[in-house]
Short mmCIF file of C-alpha atoms in Angstrom, two decimals:
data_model
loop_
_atom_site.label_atom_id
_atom_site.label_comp_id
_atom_site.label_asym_id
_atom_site.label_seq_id
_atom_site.Cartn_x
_atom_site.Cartn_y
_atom_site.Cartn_z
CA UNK A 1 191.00 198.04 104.42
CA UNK A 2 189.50 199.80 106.98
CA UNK A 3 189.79 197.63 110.76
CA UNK A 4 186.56 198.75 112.03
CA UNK A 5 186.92 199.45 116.02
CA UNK A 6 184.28 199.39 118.94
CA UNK A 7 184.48 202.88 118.74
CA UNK A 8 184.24 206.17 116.45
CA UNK A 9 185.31 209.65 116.90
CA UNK A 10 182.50 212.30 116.71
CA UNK A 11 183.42 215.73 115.29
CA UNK A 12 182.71 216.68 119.46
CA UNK A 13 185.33 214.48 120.06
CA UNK A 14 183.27 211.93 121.84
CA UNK A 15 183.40 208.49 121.00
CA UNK A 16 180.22 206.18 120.07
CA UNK A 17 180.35 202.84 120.33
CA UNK A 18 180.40 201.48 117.01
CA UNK A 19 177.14 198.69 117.67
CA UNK A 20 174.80 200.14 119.17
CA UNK A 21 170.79 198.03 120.35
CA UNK A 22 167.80 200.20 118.48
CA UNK A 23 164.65 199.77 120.28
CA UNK A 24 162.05 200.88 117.70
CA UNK A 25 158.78 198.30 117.38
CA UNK A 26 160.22 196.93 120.52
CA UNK A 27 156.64 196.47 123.01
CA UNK A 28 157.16 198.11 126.00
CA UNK A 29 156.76 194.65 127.50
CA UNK A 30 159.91 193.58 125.83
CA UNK A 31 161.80 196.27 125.37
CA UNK A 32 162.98 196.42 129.13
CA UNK A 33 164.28 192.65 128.98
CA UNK A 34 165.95 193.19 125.97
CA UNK A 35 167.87 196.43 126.98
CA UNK A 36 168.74 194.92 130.26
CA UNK A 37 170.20 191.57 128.56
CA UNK A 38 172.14 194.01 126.08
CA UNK A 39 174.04 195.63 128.37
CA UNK A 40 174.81 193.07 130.52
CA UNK A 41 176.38 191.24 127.53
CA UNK A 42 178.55 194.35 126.47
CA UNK A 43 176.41 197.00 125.00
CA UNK A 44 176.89 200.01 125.65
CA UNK A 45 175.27 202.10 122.61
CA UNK A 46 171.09 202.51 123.12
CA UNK A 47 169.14 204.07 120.60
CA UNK A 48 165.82 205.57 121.34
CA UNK A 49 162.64 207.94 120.68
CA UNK A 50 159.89 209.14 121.88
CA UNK A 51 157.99 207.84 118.87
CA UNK A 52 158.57 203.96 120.26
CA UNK A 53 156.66 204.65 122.59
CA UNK A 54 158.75 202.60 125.45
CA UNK A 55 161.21 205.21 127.02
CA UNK A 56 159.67 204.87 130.56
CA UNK A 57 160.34 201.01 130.52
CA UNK A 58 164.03 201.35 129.30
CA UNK A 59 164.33 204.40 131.64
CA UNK A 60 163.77 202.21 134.36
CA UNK A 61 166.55 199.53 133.35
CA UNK A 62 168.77 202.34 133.04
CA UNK A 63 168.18 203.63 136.78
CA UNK A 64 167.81 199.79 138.21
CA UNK A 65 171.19 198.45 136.30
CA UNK A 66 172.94 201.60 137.18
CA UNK A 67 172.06 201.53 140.69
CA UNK A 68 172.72 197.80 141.07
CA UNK A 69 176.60 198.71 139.44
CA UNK A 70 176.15 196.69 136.38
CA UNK A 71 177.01 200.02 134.72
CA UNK A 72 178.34 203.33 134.69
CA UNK A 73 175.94 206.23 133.27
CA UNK A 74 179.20 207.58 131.75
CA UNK A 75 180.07 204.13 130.11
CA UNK A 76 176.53 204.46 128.39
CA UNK A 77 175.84 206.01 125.11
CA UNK A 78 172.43 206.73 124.67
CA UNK A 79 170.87 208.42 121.76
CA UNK A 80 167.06 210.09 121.58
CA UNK A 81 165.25 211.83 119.11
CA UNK A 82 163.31 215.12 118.85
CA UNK A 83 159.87 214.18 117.33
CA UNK A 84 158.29 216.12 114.03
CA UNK A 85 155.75 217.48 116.17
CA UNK A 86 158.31 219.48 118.40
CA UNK A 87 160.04 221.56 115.97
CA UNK A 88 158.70 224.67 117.09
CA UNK A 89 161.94 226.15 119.16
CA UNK A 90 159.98 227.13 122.34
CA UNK A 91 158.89 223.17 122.13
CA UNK A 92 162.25 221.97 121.65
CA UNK A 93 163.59 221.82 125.19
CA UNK A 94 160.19 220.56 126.64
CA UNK A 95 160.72 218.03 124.89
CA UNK A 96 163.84 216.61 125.32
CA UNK A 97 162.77 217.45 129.53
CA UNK A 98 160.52 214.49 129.05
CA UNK A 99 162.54 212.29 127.37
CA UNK A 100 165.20 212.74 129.96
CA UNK A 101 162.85 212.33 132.63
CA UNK A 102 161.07 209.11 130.75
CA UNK A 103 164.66 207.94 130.65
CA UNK A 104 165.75 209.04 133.98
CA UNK A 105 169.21 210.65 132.68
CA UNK A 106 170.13 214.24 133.24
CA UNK A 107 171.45 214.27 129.37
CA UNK A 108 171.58 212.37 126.23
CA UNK A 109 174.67 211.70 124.88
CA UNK A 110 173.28 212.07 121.37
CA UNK A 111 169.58 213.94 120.63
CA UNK A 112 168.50 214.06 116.89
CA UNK A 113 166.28 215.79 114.67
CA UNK A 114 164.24 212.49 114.03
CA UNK A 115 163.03 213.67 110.22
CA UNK A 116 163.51 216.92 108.49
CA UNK A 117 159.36 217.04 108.59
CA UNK A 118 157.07 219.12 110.61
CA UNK A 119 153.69 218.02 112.04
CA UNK A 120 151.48 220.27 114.02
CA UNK A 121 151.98 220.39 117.75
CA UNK A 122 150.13 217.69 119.52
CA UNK A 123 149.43 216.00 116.72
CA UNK A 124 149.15 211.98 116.38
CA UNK A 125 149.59 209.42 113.98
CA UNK A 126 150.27 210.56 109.79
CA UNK A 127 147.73 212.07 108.70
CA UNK A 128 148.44 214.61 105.89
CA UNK A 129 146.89 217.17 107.19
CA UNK A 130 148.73 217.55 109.81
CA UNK A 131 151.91 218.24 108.11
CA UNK A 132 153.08 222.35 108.10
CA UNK A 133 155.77 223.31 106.90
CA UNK A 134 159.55 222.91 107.90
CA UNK A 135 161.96 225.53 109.16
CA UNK A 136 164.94 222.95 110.26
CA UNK A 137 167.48 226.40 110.50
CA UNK A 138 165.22 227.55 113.84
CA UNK A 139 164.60 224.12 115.34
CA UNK A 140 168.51 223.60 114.99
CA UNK A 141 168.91 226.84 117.09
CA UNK A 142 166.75 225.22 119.57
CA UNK A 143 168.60 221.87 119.40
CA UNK A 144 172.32 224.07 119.51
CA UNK A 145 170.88 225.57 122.77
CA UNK A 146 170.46 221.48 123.94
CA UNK A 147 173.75 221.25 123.62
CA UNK A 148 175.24 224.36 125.25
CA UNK A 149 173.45 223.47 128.09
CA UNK A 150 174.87 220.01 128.32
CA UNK A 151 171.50 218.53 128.34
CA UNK A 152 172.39 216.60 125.12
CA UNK A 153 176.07 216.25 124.97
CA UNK A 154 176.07 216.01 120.98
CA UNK A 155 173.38 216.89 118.37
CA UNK A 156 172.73 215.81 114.78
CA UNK A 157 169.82 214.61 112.24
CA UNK A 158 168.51 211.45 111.07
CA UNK A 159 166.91 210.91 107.66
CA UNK A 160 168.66 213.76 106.08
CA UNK A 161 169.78 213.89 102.38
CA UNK A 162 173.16 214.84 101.37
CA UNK A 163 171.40 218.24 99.97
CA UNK A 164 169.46 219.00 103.27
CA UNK A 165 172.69 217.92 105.33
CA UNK A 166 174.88 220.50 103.16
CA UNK A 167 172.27 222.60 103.58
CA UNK A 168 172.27 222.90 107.62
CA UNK A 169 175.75 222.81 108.01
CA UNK A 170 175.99 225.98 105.89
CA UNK A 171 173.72 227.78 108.48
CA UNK A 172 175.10 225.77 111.63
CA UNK A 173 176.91 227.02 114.65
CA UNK A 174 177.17 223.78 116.37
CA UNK A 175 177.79 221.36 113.10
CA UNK A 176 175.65 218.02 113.97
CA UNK A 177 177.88 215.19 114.75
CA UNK A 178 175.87 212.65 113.10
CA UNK A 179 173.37 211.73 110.47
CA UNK A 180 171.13 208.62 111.67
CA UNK A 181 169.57 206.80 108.43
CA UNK A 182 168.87 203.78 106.52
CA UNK A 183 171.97 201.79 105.69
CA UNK A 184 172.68 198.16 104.47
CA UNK A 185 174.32 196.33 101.76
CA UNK A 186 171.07 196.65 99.64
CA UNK A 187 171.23 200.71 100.54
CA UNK A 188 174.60 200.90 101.11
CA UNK A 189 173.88 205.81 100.91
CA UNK A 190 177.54 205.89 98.89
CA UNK A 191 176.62 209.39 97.89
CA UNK A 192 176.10 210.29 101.36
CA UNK A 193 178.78 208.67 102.89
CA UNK A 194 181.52 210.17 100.92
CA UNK A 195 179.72 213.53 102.05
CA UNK A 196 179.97 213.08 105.77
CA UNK A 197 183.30 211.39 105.86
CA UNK A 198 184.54 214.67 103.74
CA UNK A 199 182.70 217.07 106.45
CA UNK A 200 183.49 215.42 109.33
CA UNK A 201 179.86 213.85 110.25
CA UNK A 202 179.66 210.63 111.63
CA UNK A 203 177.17 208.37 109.46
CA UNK A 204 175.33 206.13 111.99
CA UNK A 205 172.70 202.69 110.31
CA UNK A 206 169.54 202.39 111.41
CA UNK A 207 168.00 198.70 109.87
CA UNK A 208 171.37 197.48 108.94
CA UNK A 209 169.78 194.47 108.14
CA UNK A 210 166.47 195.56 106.43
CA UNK A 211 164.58 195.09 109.57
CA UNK A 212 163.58 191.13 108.94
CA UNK A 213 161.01 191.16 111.23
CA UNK A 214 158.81 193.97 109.34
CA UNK A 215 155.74 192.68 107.98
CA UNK A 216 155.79 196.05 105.31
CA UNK A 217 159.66 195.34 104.16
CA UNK A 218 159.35 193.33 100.74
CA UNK A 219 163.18 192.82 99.96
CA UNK A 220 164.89 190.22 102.26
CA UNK A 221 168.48 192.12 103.10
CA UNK A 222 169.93 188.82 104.61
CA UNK A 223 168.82 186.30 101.51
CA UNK A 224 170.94 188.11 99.26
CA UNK A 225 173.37 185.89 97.71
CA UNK A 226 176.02 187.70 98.08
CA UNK A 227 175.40 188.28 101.99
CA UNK A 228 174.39 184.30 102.32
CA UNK A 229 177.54 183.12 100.34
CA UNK A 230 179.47 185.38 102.39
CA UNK A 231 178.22 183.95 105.54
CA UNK A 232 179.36 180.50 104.14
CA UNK A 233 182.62 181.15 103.23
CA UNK A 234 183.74 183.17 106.56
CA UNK A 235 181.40 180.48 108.81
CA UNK A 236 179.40 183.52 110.23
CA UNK A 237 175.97 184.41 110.04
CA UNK A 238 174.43 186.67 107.39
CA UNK A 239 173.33 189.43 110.07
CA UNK A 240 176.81 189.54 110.89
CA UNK A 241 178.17 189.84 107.66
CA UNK A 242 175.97 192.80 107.13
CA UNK A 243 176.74 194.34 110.24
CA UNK A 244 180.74 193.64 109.71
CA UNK A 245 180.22 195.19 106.34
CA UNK A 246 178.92 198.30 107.62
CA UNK A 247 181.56 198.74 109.86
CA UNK A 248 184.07 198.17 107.33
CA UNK A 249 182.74 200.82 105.39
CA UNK A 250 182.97 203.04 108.65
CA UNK A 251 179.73 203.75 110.26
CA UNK A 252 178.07 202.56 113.88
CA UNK A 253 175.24 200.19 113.08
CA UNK A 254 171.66 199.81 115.25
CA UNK A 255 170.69 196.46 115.00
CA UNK A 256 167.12 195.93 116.70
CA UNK A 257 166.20 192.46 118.41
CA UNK A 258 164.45 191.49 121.64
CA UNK A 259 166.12 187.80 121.22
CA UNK A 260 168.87 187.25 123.18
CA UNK A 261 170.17 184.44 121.19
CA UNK A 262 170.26 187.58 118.66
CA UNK A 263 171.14 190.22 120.22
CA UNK A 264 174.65 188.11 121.05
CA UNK A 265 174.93 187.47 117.46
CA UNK A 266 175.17 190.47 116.61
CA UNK A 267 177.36 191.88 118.60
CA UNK A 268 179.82 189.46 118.04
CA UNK A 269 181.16 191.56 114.87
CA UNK A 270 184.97 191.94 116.12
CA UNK A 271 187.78 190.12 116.10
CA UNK A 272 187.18 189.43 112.31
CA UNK A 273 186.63 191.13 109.24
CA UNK A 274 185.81 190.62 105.43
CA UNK A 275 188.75 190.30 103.34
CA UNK A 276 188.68 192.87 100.29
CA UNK A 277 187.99 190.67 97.95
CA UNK A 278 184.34 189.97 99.44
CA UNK A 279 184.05 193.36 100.43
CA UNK A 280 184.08 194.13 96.73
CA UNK A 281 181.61 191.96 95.84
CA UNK A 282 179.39 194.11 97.89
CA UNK A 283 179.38 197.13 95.39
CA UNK A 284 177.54 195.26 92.74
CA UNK A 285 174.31 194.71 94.95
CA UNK A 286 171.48 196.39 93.23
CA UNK A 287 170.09 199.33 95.56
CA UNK A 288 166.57 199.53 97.13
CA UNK A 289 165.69 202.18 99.38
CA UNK A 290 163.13 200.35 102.47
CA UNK A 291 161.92 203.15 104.41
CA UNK A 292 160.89 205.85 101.85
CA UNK A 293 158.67 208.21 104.37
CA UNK A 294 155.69 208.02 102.07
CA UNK A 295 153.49 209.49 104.95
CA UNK A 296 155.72 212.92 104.64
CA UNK A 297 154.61 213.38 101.51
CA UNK A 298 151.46 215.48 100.21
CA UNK A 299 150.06 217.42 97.50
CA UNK A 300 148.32 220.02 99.51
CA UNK A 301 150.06 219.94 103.16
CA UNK A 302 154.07 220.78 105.05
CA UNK A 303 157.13 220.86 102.76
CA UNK A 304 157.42 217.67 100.14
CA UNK A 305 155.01 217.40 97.42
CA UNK A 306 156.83 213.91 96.67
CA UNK A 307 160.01 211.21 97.51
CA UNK A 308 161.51 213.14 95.17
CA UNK A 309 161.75 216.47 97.00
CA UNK A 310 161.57 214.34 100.66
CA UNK A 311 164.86 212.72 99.88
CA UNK A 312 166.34 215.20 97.16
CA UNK A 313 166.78 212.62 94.22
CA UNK A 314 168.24 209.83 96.65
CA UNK A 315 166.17 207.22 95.34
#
């Protein structure tokens, strides 16, 4: 049984916090509340991007709380992302310049590779056409260069396969710590999992409970039965059953919510676990991948010609 801790070890020998607040389709407007509430209750794991499109406004709760002494900047863990229209090495560093400046941090403590997909520079929204061609080898030069200078304190990917994970940390200097992606009990990435723990990269949840609020998201994660009856036995909610279970299993989670009612909820994921007998009842959830990255795709334009080739067969 593994006792899942508030904490795990990066192969940089950092420590993330093990729950950590995701900000994606958080409104600007929002966002800022719901980061300052966070920490104030006990987070200390952020997770951001340029693509939300709300860095300034958590920037400033990180200067004003900060300032005020709510928190240390070294008690913070905050995670950003390099976008897929920054992959070029000489636009690497420019990039993470503005995100520290949006942010108002002189470094990240994580920065990721936010998709293993290239779009041309400058370019907006998905359109197909603007897809060329990915070279992750030279934009993980660039990102190994982040990290020598100290400007991101730990590097890794997000939305990698197992195959295009192996694959980079054959060519790798600086081996990426982590590997951000989809991860619940109804895509619970087994494959992958067993891959990082066995290389030493730290698997980190993003939607760790299906994102519920996502008009596009067909499957319900939490109104699985075996999540709901769960819930009922242990007297705990079915978010945090889902969370619990993923950090049973031994990766940080990034639940997203601008509720604060929720956003206490779910950090309230220690002190008790799930006793192995309803932890195996977990394994015999059928699997459905939610975020498949359909707009990476295309016959004509950049790498993938399919979810096949995007993903590797991790369907």
């Amino acid at each position: 049984m593994v006792i899942a801790s508030e904490f795990f070890d990066l192969n940089t020998g950092a420590k993330i916090p093990s729950v950590g607040l995701g900000t994606g389709q958080s409104d600007p407007g929002v966002v800022g509340r719901a980061v300052e509430f966070a920490i104030k209750v006990g987070y200390r794991h952020i997770d951001c991007s340029p693509l939300y499109g709300n860095e300034k406004q958590i920037g400033l709760v990180f200067k004003n709380l900060i300032a005020e002494g709510v928190v240390k900047r070294e008690d913070l863990w905050v995670t950003s992302k390099l976008w897929c229209t920054d992959h070029a090495p000489e636009d690497v560093p420019a990039a993470l310049d503005r995100t520290l400046q949006d942010l108002q941090l002189d470094y990240v403590d994580l920065y990721l590779i936010h998709w293993p997909v290239r779009m041309k520079k400058g370019a907006v929204g998905f359109k197909a056409e603007n897809l060329i061609p990915v070279d992750i080898p030279s934009t993980w030069k660039a990102m190994e260069a982040l990290y020598d200078s100290g400007k991101a304190r730990a590097i890794g990917v997000s939305n990698f396969s197992t195959k295009k994970l192996s694959d980079l940390l054959e060519t790798a200097r600086v081996p990426p710590a982590v590997d951000q992606v989809e991860c619940h009990p109804l895509w619970q990435q087994t494959k992958l999992q067993e891959f990082c723990k066995a290389k030493g990269v730290h698997l980190s949840g993003y939607s760790p409970l299906g994102s519920p609020g996502s008009s596009w998201v067909k499957t319900q994660v939490l109104k699985h039965p075996v999540i709901t009856e769960v819930a009922e036995e242990l007297g705990k909610t079915p978010p945090q059953v889902a969370l619990r279970w993923g950090l049973q299993m031994g990766h940080s989670v990034l639940p997203k919510s601008t509720t604060e009612a929720r956003i206490m909820e779910n950090f309230d994921v220690f002190g008790w676990s799930l006793p192995g007998d309803l932890v195996a009842k977990f394994s015999g959830i059928e699997q459905a991948r939610l975020v498949e990255g359909t707009p990476f795709t295309s016959e004509t334009y950049g790498s993938y010609r399919s979810l096949e080739e995007l993903w590797d067969g991790e369907l």
